[in-house]
Amino acid sequence: MDKLKNHVKELLESGEIAGFLGLIDDGGHPVPYLFTKEHLDRLDAMVVPDFRYPMTDILLRIVRKYPEETIGVMVRGCDDRALVELAKNQRIFPELVRPVGIACTKEMAEACRCSQPYPREIHYGEKVEGVNDRSDLAAVESKPLDERLDYWMGQFSKCIKCYGCRNICSMCFCDQCTLEDETLIMTGQSPPEIPIFHLIRAFHMAGRCIDCGLCEEACPAHIPLRSLYRKVREDMADYFGYVTGMDESEKDPLEFLGSEGYEVPSKIDET
Amino acid sequence: MADAEKGFEPKIIAFCCNWCSYAGADLAGSMRLKYPPNVLPIRVMCSGRISPHFILKAFQKGADGVLVTGCHYGDCHYIKGNYITKRRVTVMKDLLKFVGIDPRRLKSEWIAGSEGDKFARVATEFTEEIRALGPSPLRG
């Protein structure tokens, strides 16, 4: 921990970064905080708790306000994948963001069923292997079609349309949201139209979702949203060999045509 | 149930691109080819314009089937629209299947402006396929 604090301190003191977005202990509650050179003493209260905040989401707000400053940010594996995607989508300049990597513990990795619980560069914690668990998908796929629909409609009908899943999502950075577009979806009423409300978001997550699972944690109705997004994520990997959050130079095969050219991968060309 | 199925007329939304498949549908008409009135064409400028959200909206509003048509590969007026469409439709089918909607209710076909007969044939075959599948479970 001291090593981490010193690293951040050095970055701030040398002027390499103008601010560092981390978490601070505020009366026993870890909350996001922007550490600056002027208040280096605050670094003493910096903490790395065993739960998560949507750090990149907060980072985007800071970046919008200070577009020319270099900002440091505490990232876990999921946040780091988000940074890659944000750079791809031109939401941040990667050269103006200095990630400080935290490797998650084994317990956290298992609780999150995280496939990659470590960032590209680790400054704190020990790297542990990821968990590859698709039991949630297999459980749905073992049902016949009509039971699946009953299951999902039952889940979706619990929705109170709080937009929690969208608001916490690191990948939901659009200025205009389809979920509020009255030509596509009924707006101004709750509960939402199902299943379209959830499926629009699910499809939007194809080639986008970094599988952090914050949506499911945020959902007050406990809708297993993550399974939906994991499904499309798996599809993108199966059909196009595209995994989000890995390589900044790779393009989303649904939005761009990729570096391979125009061909549709032979795997999907059966019509 | 049996009676309801006998009287079941599928409602099918066909998205047709302006340059090829809509012209194909037009030609089918000019050639006096018969195809089921269940197929309701909607003209879009390119199959790449067909947002996956349109497909979802069609199903939400009670369509029993959705037909996505565009130019053959290499013929797209905008060069690459239909390649993207194909990719999107493939992922969409998988998503529909995952939530329990039969993926056969969504179909993509490439129909050129000169293929009026193909449009009529595809429309007829797809209507029969949907008729066999029965009403969409989302039809309220």
mmCIF file of N, CA, C and O in Angstrom, chain B residues 12-18 21-22 25 35 39-47 49-50 54-55 57-58 63 66-69 119:
data_model
loop_
_atom_site.group_PDB
_atom_site.id
_atom_site.type_symbol
_atom_site.label_atom_id
_atom_site.label_comp_id
_atom_site.label_asym_id
_atom_site.label_seq_id
_atom_site.Cartn_x
_atom_site.Cartn_y
_atom_site.Cartn_z
ATOM 1 N N ILE B 12 -45.589 -10.321 -41.477
ATOM 2 C CA ILE B 12 -44.142 -10.345 -41.708
ATOM 3 C C ILE B 12 -43.669 -8.974 -42.189
ATOM 4 O O ILE B 12 -44.230 -8.390 -43.117
ATOM 5 N N ILE B 13 -42.669 -8.469 -41.515
ATOM 6 C CA ILE B 13 -42.085 -7.200 -41.921
ATOM 7 C C ILE B 13 -40.847 -7.508 -42.760
ATOM 8 O O ILE B 13 -39.970 -8.264 -42.331
ATOM 9 N N ALA B 14 -40.812 -6.966 -43.973
ATOM 10 C CA ALA B 14 -39.637 -7.164 -44.825
ATOM 11 C C ALA B 14 -38.931 -5.827 -45.004
ATOM 12 O O ALA B 14 -39.516 -4.890 -45.564
ATOM 13 N N PHE B 15 -37.726 -5.738 -44.494
ATOM 14 C CA PHE B 15 -36.932 -4.536 -44.726
ATOM 15 C C PHE B 15 -36.199 -4.717 -46.051
ATOM 16 O O PHE B 15 -35.480 -5.704 -46.243
ATOM 17 N N CYS B 16 -36.413 -3.789 -46.985
ATOM 18 C CA CYS B 16 -35.801 -3.926 -48.310
ATOM 19 C C CYS B 16 -34.921 -2.713 -48.586
ATOM 20 O O CYS B 16 -35.339 -1.577 -48.347
ATOM 21 N N CYS B 17 -33.762 -2.969 -49.123
ATOM 22 C CA CYS B 17 -32.898 -1.844 -49.430
ATOM 23 C C CYS B 17 -33.345 -1.198 -50.733
ATOM 24 O O CYS B 17 -33.886 -1.838 -51.622
ATOM 25 N N ASN B 18 -33.150 0.080 -50.827
ATOM 26 C CA ASN B 18 -33.654 0.876 -51.940
ATOM 27 C C ASN B 18 -33.128 0.402 -53.294
ATOM 28 O O ASN B 18 -33.836 0.395 -54.283
ATOM 29 N N SER B 21 -33.119 -4.919 -53.318
ATOM 30 C CA SER B 21 -34.275 -5.758 -53.001
ATOM 31 C C SER B 21 -35.612 -5.047 -53.156
ATOM 32 O O SER B 21 -36.595 -5.673 -53.520
ATOM 33 N N TYR B 22 -35.659 -3.723 -52.921
ATOM 34 C CA TYR B 22 -36.934 -3.047 -53.151
ATOM 35 C C TYR B 22 -37.246 -3.047 -54.643
ATOM 36 O O TYR B 22 -38.379 -3.255 -55.057
ATOM 37 N N ALA B 25 -38.586 -6.338 -55.363
ATOM 38 C CA ALA B 25 -39.988 -6.453 -54.982
ATOM 39 C C ALA B 25 -40.873 -5.764 -56.022
ATOM 40 O O ALA B 25 -41.938 -6.259 -56.387
ATOM 41 N N TYR B 35 -47.161 -13.083 -54.549
ATOM 42 C CA TYR B 35 -46.572 -13.491 -53.265
ATOM 43 C C TYR B 35 -47.507 -13.074 -52.142
ATOM 44 O O TYR B 35 -48.340 -12.183 -52.337
ATOM 45 N N VAL B 39 -46.554 -10.296 -46.314
ATOM 46 C CA VAL B 39 -45.241 -9.648 -46.281
ATOM 47 C C VAL B 39 -45.406 -8.150 -46.530
ATOM 48 O O VAL B 39 -45.919 -7.743 -47.571
ATOM 49 N N LEU B 40 -45.019 -7.366 -45.559
ATOM 50 C CA LEU B 40 -45.149 -5.914 -45.671
ATOM 51 C C LEU B 40 -43.767 -5.291 -45.842
ATOM 52 O O LEU B 40 -42.990 -5.249 -44.905
ATOM 53 N N PRO B 41 -43.453 -4.844 -47.066
ATOM 54 C CA PRO B 41 -42.104 -4.285 -47.277
ATOM 55 C C PRO B 41 -41.971 -2.877 -46.687
ATOM 56 O O PRO B 41 -42.886 -2.079 -46.755
ATOM 57 N N ILE B 42 -40.818 -2.633 -46.107
ATOM 58 C CA ILE B 42 -40.461 -1.291 -45.652
ATOM 59 C C ILE B 42 -39.161 -0.931 -46.354
ATOM 60 O O ILE B 42 -38.181 -1.672 -46.260
ATOM 61 N N ARG B 43 -39.195 0.191 -47.062
ATOM 62 C CA ARG B 43 -38.000 0.550 -47.830
ATOM 63 C C ARG B 43 -37.027 1.343 -46.971
ATOM 64 O O ARG B 43 -37.413 2.292 -46.301
ATOM 65 N N VAL B 44 -35.785 0.915 -46.989
ATOM 66 C CA VAL B 44 -34.718 1.674 -46.331
ATOM 67 C C VAL B 44 -33.640 1.916 -47.388
ATOM 68 O O VAL B 44 -33.598 1.214 -48.400
ATOM 69 N N MET B 45 -32.767 2.866 -47.159
ATOM 70 C CA MET B 45 -31.794 3.175 -48.203
ATOM 71 C C MET B 45 -30.772 2.064 -48.406
ATOM 72 O O MET B 45 -30.249 1.862 -49.500
ATOM 73 N N CYS B 46 -30.460 1.355 -47.334
ATOM 74 C CA CYS B 46 -29.452 0.301 -47.439
ATOM 75 C C CYS B 46 -29.765 -0.704 -46.344
ATOM 76 O O CYS B 46 -30.287 -0.325 -45.296
ATOM 77 N N SER B 47 -29.420 -1.962 -46.577
ATOM 78 C CA SER B 47 -29.678 -2.932 -45.502
ATOM 79 C C SER B 47 -28.839 -2.589 -44.279
ATOM 80 O O SER B 47 -29.193 -2.933 -43.158
ATOM 81 N N ARG B 49 -28.715 0.199 -43.065
ATOM 82 C CA ARG B 49 -29.498 1.189 -42.316
ATOM 83 C C ARG B 49 -30.434 0.489 -41.326
ATOM 84 O O ARG B 49 -30.979 1.124 -40.438
ATOM 85 N N ILE B 50 -30.624 -0.808 -41.513
ATOM 86 C CA ILE B 50 -31.562 -1.523 -40.657
ATOM 87 C C ILE B 50 -30.908 -1.721 -39.297
ATOM 88 O O ILE B 50 -30.130 -2.645 -39.085
ATOM 89 N N PHE B 54 -34.635 -1.801 -35.064
ATOM 90 C CA PHE B 54 -35.834 -1.903 -35.897
ATOM 91 C C PHE B 54 -36.381 -3.324 -35.839
ATOM 92 O O PHE B 54 -37.577 -3.547 -35.791
ATOM 93 N N ILE B 55 -35.458 -4.273 -35.887
ATOM 94 C CA ILE B 55 -35.870 -5.682 -35.863
ATOM 95 C C ILE B 55 -36.576 -5.982 -34.544
ATOM 96 O O ILE B 55 -37.639 -6.595 -34.506
ATOM 97 N N LYS B 57 -38.012 -3.856 -32.619
ATOM 98 C CA LYS B 57 -39.280 -3.138 -32.530
ATOM 99 C C LYS B 57 -40.362 -3.891 -33.299
ATOM 100 O O LYS B 57 -41.504 -3.971 -32.846
ATOM 101 N N ALA B 58 -39.993 -4.434 -34.462
ATOM 102 C CA ALA B 58 -40.973 -5.203 -35.241
ATOM 103 C C ALA B 58 -41.511 -6.366 -34.406
ATOM 104 O O ALA B 58 -42.713 -6.592 -34.328
ATOM 105 N N ALA B 63 -44.847 -8.545 -34.837
ATOM 106 C CA ALA B 63 -44.510 -9.212 -36.091
ATOM 107 C C ALA B 63 -44.201 -10.678 -35.798
ATOM 108 O O ALA B 63 -43.581 -10.987 -34.787
ATOM 109 N N VAL B 66 -39.465 -11.472 -39.369
ATOM 110 C CA VAL B 66 -38.804 -10.300 -39.938
ATOM 111 C C VAL B 66 -37.835 -10.768 -41.013
ATOM 112 O O VAL B 66 -37.015 -11.652 -40.780
ATOM 113 N N LEU B 67 -38.020 -10.183 -42.198
ATOM 114 C CA LEU B 67 -37.163 -10.532 -43.328
ATOM 115 C C LEU B 67 -36.268 -9.335 -43.619
ATOM 116 O O LEU B 67 -36.757 -8.221 -43.809
ATOM 117 N N VAL B 68 -34.979 -9.581 -43.611
ATOM 118 C CA VAL B 68 -34.031 -8.511 -43.897
ATOM 119 C C VAL B 68 -33.426 -8.798 -45.259
ATOM 120 O O VAL B 68 -32.832 -9.844 -45.467
ATOM 121 N N THR B 69 -33.628 -7.881 -46.204
ATOM 122 C CA THR B 69 -33.096 -8.149 -47.538
ATOM 123 C C THR B 69 -32.182 -7.017 -47.978
ATOM 124 O O THR B 69 -32.353 -5.873 -47.590
ATOM 125 N N PHE B 119 -37.582 -12.654 -55.162
ATOM 126 C CA PHE B 119 -38.294 -11.970 -54.079
ATOM 127 C C PHE B 119 -39.612 -12.685 -53.794
ATOM 128 O O PHE B 119 -39.950 -12.970 -52.648
#
